[in-house]
Amino acid sequence: MINGINWKDGSFIHVDDLHKSFGSNHVLRGVTFDVFEGETLVILGASGCGKSVLLKHIIALMYPDSGRVDYRGENIFEMLAPELNEVRKNFGMVFQGAALFDSMTVGENVGLPAFEHWGTRGEELSKLVEEKLTLVGLGGIAHLRPSEISGGMKKRVALARAIALDPDVILYDEPTTGLDPIMAEQINELIRDTQKELGATSIVVTHDLHSATFIGDRVALVVDGRVEFVGTTDELMSTEHEAVRNFIARGQANRDRPEPDFTVSF
Amino acid sequence: MDFFAKLGKSALDVFRVVGRAGIVLWRAILSVRRLGRSVGLIFEQMRQFGIDSLPLVIITSVFTGAVAAVQVSYQLKEFLPKAYLGTAIFKSVVIELGPVLTALVVGGRVGASIAAELGTMRVTEQIDAMEAMAIDPHRYLVMPRLVAGLVMLPALTVIADILAIGGGFVVAGVALDVSAKVFIDGMRTMFYAGDVLGGLIKACAFGGIIALMGCTAGLQAAGGAVGVGRAATRAVVASCVLILIGDYILTTLIYGIIFP
């Protein structure tokens, strides 16, 4: 029992000895960890340490050089397209740049998965879209285009789209990157509220220590392409593990400086 | 050694592009069973591929026909009576000029726009997002463009053929002193349906090439705005080269074997 959640027996998603290189750049060097059903696991690490690459492996958007990812006991890298697509319907992913389809309205973005997979049409679809948008606090903007809304709103729409099919697992890739501190805080709260509301398993990739301790039940720290530490947020803050202490010390030093602006707008 | 290394690398690049295009094509073909669910997407692509290209095709073909009339009459004035002007223009337009010039101008316009659109979607992770929500980009993005290419390029070619012959007809009448009756009689002599049909078969293949190379280059784009620009260039170069090579092969096959 951790943070009031009962872990079920056995792991839900099991990542085993994942290796991935891009040319001579060995990004993942044997990543192994478990994700339990219903928890929020935060994958924490410095920028460029391979967190996003790791997240894309979990939903087979990238394939590893070696290693496996098991979803409910089955290796997703051995699945053929139809089987993999069935598994992917249980996942929702919020991308770093929101990745909204800019040829569609906000409503069409959120409604697309249900339109394609459930055959939802017309009035029923509009109702579903409005319901999901209201859940992320953006009711009534379905007619707008992604280019007409702010960065923070795009992330919220991306979340609404990710939860459109009521997934078991939600993946977040740097949800607060590129947002101002107030908006980042709102997104953190939204992730936590969504988690409570839906009870889905969440995997969040971030470099932000504050965000990690705020939303996470457990934290996995990635350093140089390996998981150096896995534990609850309390264990993270109290451990004597050297890599963790280094990361936390640097994180706190960074918090005293004004945040650099890495905003990328498309 | 350096020379051979470069040669080898270029050869590998060619095979890599052909291989990737083959995979994209195969996956798009596999998704044709879900054609029914993509009708809306296909019509949208047909509009972008065909109707939006019309102004360009109209201008190109009218002037191509006009120039063809002037050229034929200038080059053949010593050898052929003017009665054959219509024959020469008709044959050269439906067999060669119509399909190839239409494909080249549409390839530049549509190939680049497909590659830029899909390339932007790739570098902004929209394609990843699509795959993550279990929607196959080959069905949702590639197949409708491929079908639009296969259908719309022959359609554009028919329009181009008519306008080019019309352009030649007007120039023949106004500037070259060939009456309408003489021109049309010239077209009638030696009219073979196979000529027109062969041209349209070529156009169909060229439409497929344009869509496929645009999609392949777009899906492979990487590295931000520069990558998108490079993808657009690659799509246009690849489709133009393949159209010209394909034209030779298809012309040999169609007029050598199918309609000899």
PDB file of C-alpha atoms in Angstrom, chain B residues 98-201:
ATOM      1  CA  GLY B  98      -0.592  15.532 -72.408  1.00  0.00           C
ATOM      2  CA  PRO B  99       0.271  12.804 -69.896  1.00  0.00           C
ATOM      3  CA  VAL B 100       3.926  13.729 -69.334  1.00  0.00           C
ATOM      4  CA  LEU B 101       3.656  17.511 -69.088  1.00  0.00           C
ATOM      5  CA  THR B 102       0.563  17.274 -66.882  1.00  0.00           C
ATOM      6  CA  ALA B 103       2.360  14.791 -64.638  1.00  0.00           C
ATOM      7  CA  LEU B 104       5.442  17.001 -64.388  1.00  0.00           C
ATOM      8  CA  VAL B 105       3.592  20.203 -63.480  1.00  0.00           C
ATOM      9  CA  VAL B 106       1.169  18.432 -61.123  1.00  0.00           C
ATOM     10  CA  GLY B 107       4.099  16.481 -59.670  1.00  0.00           C
ATOM     11  CA  GLY B 108       5.801  19.749 -58.794  1.00  0.00           C
ATOM     12  CA  ARG B 109       2.692  21.228 -57.249  1.00  0.00           C
ATOM     13  CA  VAL B 110       1.045  18.273 -55.526  1.00  0.00           C
ATOM     14  CA  GLY B 111       4.135  16.167 -54.788  1.00  0.00           C
ATOM     15  CA  ALA B 112       5.714  19.037 -52.871  1.00  0.00           C
ATOM     16  CA  SER B 113       2.531  19.846 -51.000  1.00  0.00           C
ATOM     17  CA  ILE B 114       1.938  16.219 -49.973  1.00  0.00           C
ATOM     18  CA  ALA B 115       5.537  15.874 -48.780  1.00  0.00           C
ATOM     19  CA  ALA B 116       5.407  19.181 -46.884  1.00  0.00           C
ATOM     20  CA  GLU B 117       2.095  18.355 -45.225  1.00  0.00           C
ATOM     21  CA  LEU B 118       3.056  14.836 -44.160  1.00  0.00           C
ATOM     22  CA  GLY B 119       6.590  15.990 -43.294  1.00  0.00           C
ATOM     23  CA  THR B 120       5.242  18.681 -40.976  1.00  0.00           C
ATOM     24  CA  MET B 121       2.942  16.112 -39.405  1.00  0.00           C
ATOM     25  CA  ARG B 122       5.943  13.831 -38.918  1.00  0.00           C
ATOM     26  CA  VAL B 123       8.241  16.388 -37.278  1.00  0.00           C
ATOM     27  CA  THR B 124       5.478  17.745 -35.013  1.00  0.00           C
ATOM     28  CA  GLU B 125       4.692  14.169 -33.852  1.00  0.00           C
ATOM     29  CA  GLN B 126       1.193  14.235 -35.386  1.00  0.00           C
ATOM     30  CA  ILE B 127       1.952  10.967 -37.187  1.00  0.00           C
ATOM     31  CA  ASP B 128       3.153   9.421 -33.931  1.00  0.00           C
ATOM     32  CA  ALA B 129      -0.036  10.679 -32.296  1.00  0.00           C
ATOM     33  CA  MET B 130      -2.070   9.016 -35.041  1.00  0.00           C
ATOM     34  CA  GLU B 131      -0.244   5.704 -34.587  1.00  0.00           C
ATOM     35  CA  ALA B 132      -0.587   5.997 -30.813  1.00  0.00           C
ATOM     36  CA  MET B 133      -4.360   6.204 -31.199  1.00  0.00           C
ATOM     37  CA  ALA B 134      -4.250   3.021 -33.310  1.00  0.00           C
ATOM     38  CA  ILE B 135      -5.037   4.785 -36.601  1.00  0.00           C
ATOM     39  CA  ASP B 136      -2.763   3.551 -39.380  1.00  0.00           C
ATOM     40  CA  PRO B 137      -1.295   6.584 -41.204  1.00  0.00           C
ATOM     41  CA  HIS B 138      -1.016   4.422 -44.321  1.00  0.00           C
ATOM     42  CA  ARG B 139      -4.774   4.069 -44.403  1.00  0.00           C
ATOM     43  CA  TYR B 140      -5.658   7.518 -43.126  1.00  0.00           C
ATOM     44  CA  LEU B 141      -3.066   9.580 -45.013  1.00  0.00           C
ATOM     45  CA  VAL B 142      -1.370   7.559 -47.787  1.00  0.00           C
ATOM     46  CA  MET B 143      -4.196   5.480 -49.273  1.00  0.00           C
ATOM     47  CA  PRO B 144      -6.569   8.432 -49.961  1.00  0.00           C
ATOM     48  CA  ARG B 145      -3.731  10.369 -51.633  1.00  0.00           C
ATOM     49  CA  LEU B 146      -2.749   7.356 -53.700  1.00  0.00           C
ATOM     50  CA  VAL B 147      -6.316   6.756 -54.883  1.00  0.00           C
ATOM     51  CA  ALA B 148      -6.687  10.486 -55.640  1.00  0.00           C
ATOM     52  CA  GLY B 149      -3.494  10.372 -57.716  1.00  0.00           C
ATOM     53  CA  LEU B 150      -4.537   7.272 -59.656  1.00  0.00           C
ATOM     54  CA  VAL B 151      -7.950   8.752 -60.499  1.00  0.00           C
ATOM     55  CA  MET B 152      -7.273  12.447 -60.852  1.00  0.00           C
ATOM     56  CA  LEU B 153      -4.165  12.488 -63.030  1.00  0.00           C
ATOM     57  CA  PRO B 154      -5.916  10.664 -65.911  1.00  0.00           C
ATOM     58  CA  ALA B 155      -8.866  13.049 -65.435  1.00  0.00           C
ATOM     59  CA  LEU B 156      -6.558  16.058 -65.603  1.00  0.00           C
ATOM     60  CA  THR B 157      -4.854  14.508 -68.624  1.00  0.00           C
ATOM     61  CA  VAL B 158      -8.162  14.237 -70.488  1.00  0.00           C
ATOM     62  CA  ILE B 159      -8.738  17.945 -69.846  1.00  0.00           C
ATOM     63  CA  ALA B 160      -5.145  18.745 -70.812  1.00  0.00           C
ATOM     64  CA  ASP B 161      -5.458  16.722 -74.048  1.00  0.00           C
ATOM     65  CA  ILE B 162      -8.628  18.553 -75.067  1.00  0.00           C
ATOM     66  CA  LEU B 163      -7.214  21.985 -74.241  1.00  0.00           C
ATOM     67  CA  ALA B 164      -3.858  21.312 -75.908  1.00  0.00           C
ATOM     68  CA  ILE B 165      -5.538  20.155 -79.112  1.00  0.00           C
ATOM     69  CA  GLY B 166      -7.823  23.188 -78.815  1.00  0.00           C
ATOM     70  CA  GLY B 167      -4.783  25.440 -78.468  1.00  0.00           C
ATOM     71  CA  GLY B 168      -3.194  23.861 -81.521  1.00  0.00           C
ATOM     72  CA  PHE B 169      -6.466  24.151 -83.427  1.00  0.00           C
ATOM     73  CA  VAL B 170      -6.749  27.884 -82.712  1.00  0.00           C
ATOM     74  CA  VAL B 171      -3.135  28.618 -83.637  1.00  0.00           C
ATOM     75  CA  ALA B 172      -3.468  26.505 -86.787  1.00  0.00           C
ATOM     76  CA  GLY B 173      -6.549  28.452 -87.822  1.00  0.00           C
ATOM     77  CA  VAL B 174      -5.394  31.935 -86.876  1.00  0.00           C
ATOM     78  CA  ALA B 175      -1.667  31.931 -87.570  1.00  0.00           C
ATOM     79  CA  LEU B 176      -0.911  28.996 -89.811  1.00  0.00           C
ATOM     80  CA  ASP B 177      -3.719  29.220 -92.296  1.00  0.00           C
ATOM     81  CA  VAL B 178      -5.087  25.718 -91.728  1.00  0.00           C
ATOM     82  CA  SER B 179      -8.856  25.605 -91.883  1.00  0.00           C
ATOM     83  CA  ALA B 180     -10.939  23.840 -89.242  1.00  0.00           C
ATOM     84  CA  LYS B 181     -12.037  21.154 -91.659  1.00  0.00           C
ATOM     85  CA  VAL B 182      -8.503  20.341 -92.759  1.00  0.00           C
ATOM     86  CA  PHE B 183      -7.305  20.203 -89.145  1.00  0.00           C
ATOM     87  CA  ILE B 184     -10.139  17.888 -88.034  1.00  0.00           C
ATOM     88  CA  ASP B 185      -9.786  15.641 -91.084  1.00  0.00           C
ATOM     89  CA  GLY B 186      -6.104  15.385 -90.242  1.00  0.00           C
ATOM     90  CA  MET B 187      -6.992  14.273 -86.706  1.00  0.00           C
ATOM     91  CA  ARG B 188      -9.403  11.660 -88.078  1.00  0.00           C
ATOM     92  CA  THR B 189      -6.902  10.026 -90.362  1.00  0.00           C
ATOM     93  CA  MET B 190      -4.888   7.545 -88.393  1.00  0.00           C
ATOM     94  CA  PHE B 191      -6.989   7.921 -85.231  1.00  0.00           C
ATOM     95  CA  TYR B 192      -6.456   4.950 -82.954  1.00  0.00           C
ATOM     96  CA  ALA B 193      -8.345   4.613 -79.658  1.00  0.00           C
ATOM     97  CA  GLY B 194      -5.244   2.838 -78.369  1.00  0.00           C
ATOM     98  CA  ASP B 195      -3.282   6.092 -78.577  1.00  0.00           C
ATOM     99  CA  VAL B 196      -5.667   7.853 -76.210  1.00  0.00           C
ATOM    100  CA  LEU B 197      -6.019   4.850 -73.918  1.00  0.00           C
ATOM    101  CA  GLY B 198      -2.250   4.315 -73.729  1.00  0.00           C
ATOM    102  CA  GLY B 199      -1.777   7.950 -72.725  1.00  0.00           C
ATOM    103  CA  LEU B 200      -4.337   7.588 -69.965  1.00  0.00           C
ATOM    104  CA  ILE B 201      -2.733   4.388 -68.649  1.00  0.00           C
TER     105      ILE B 201
END
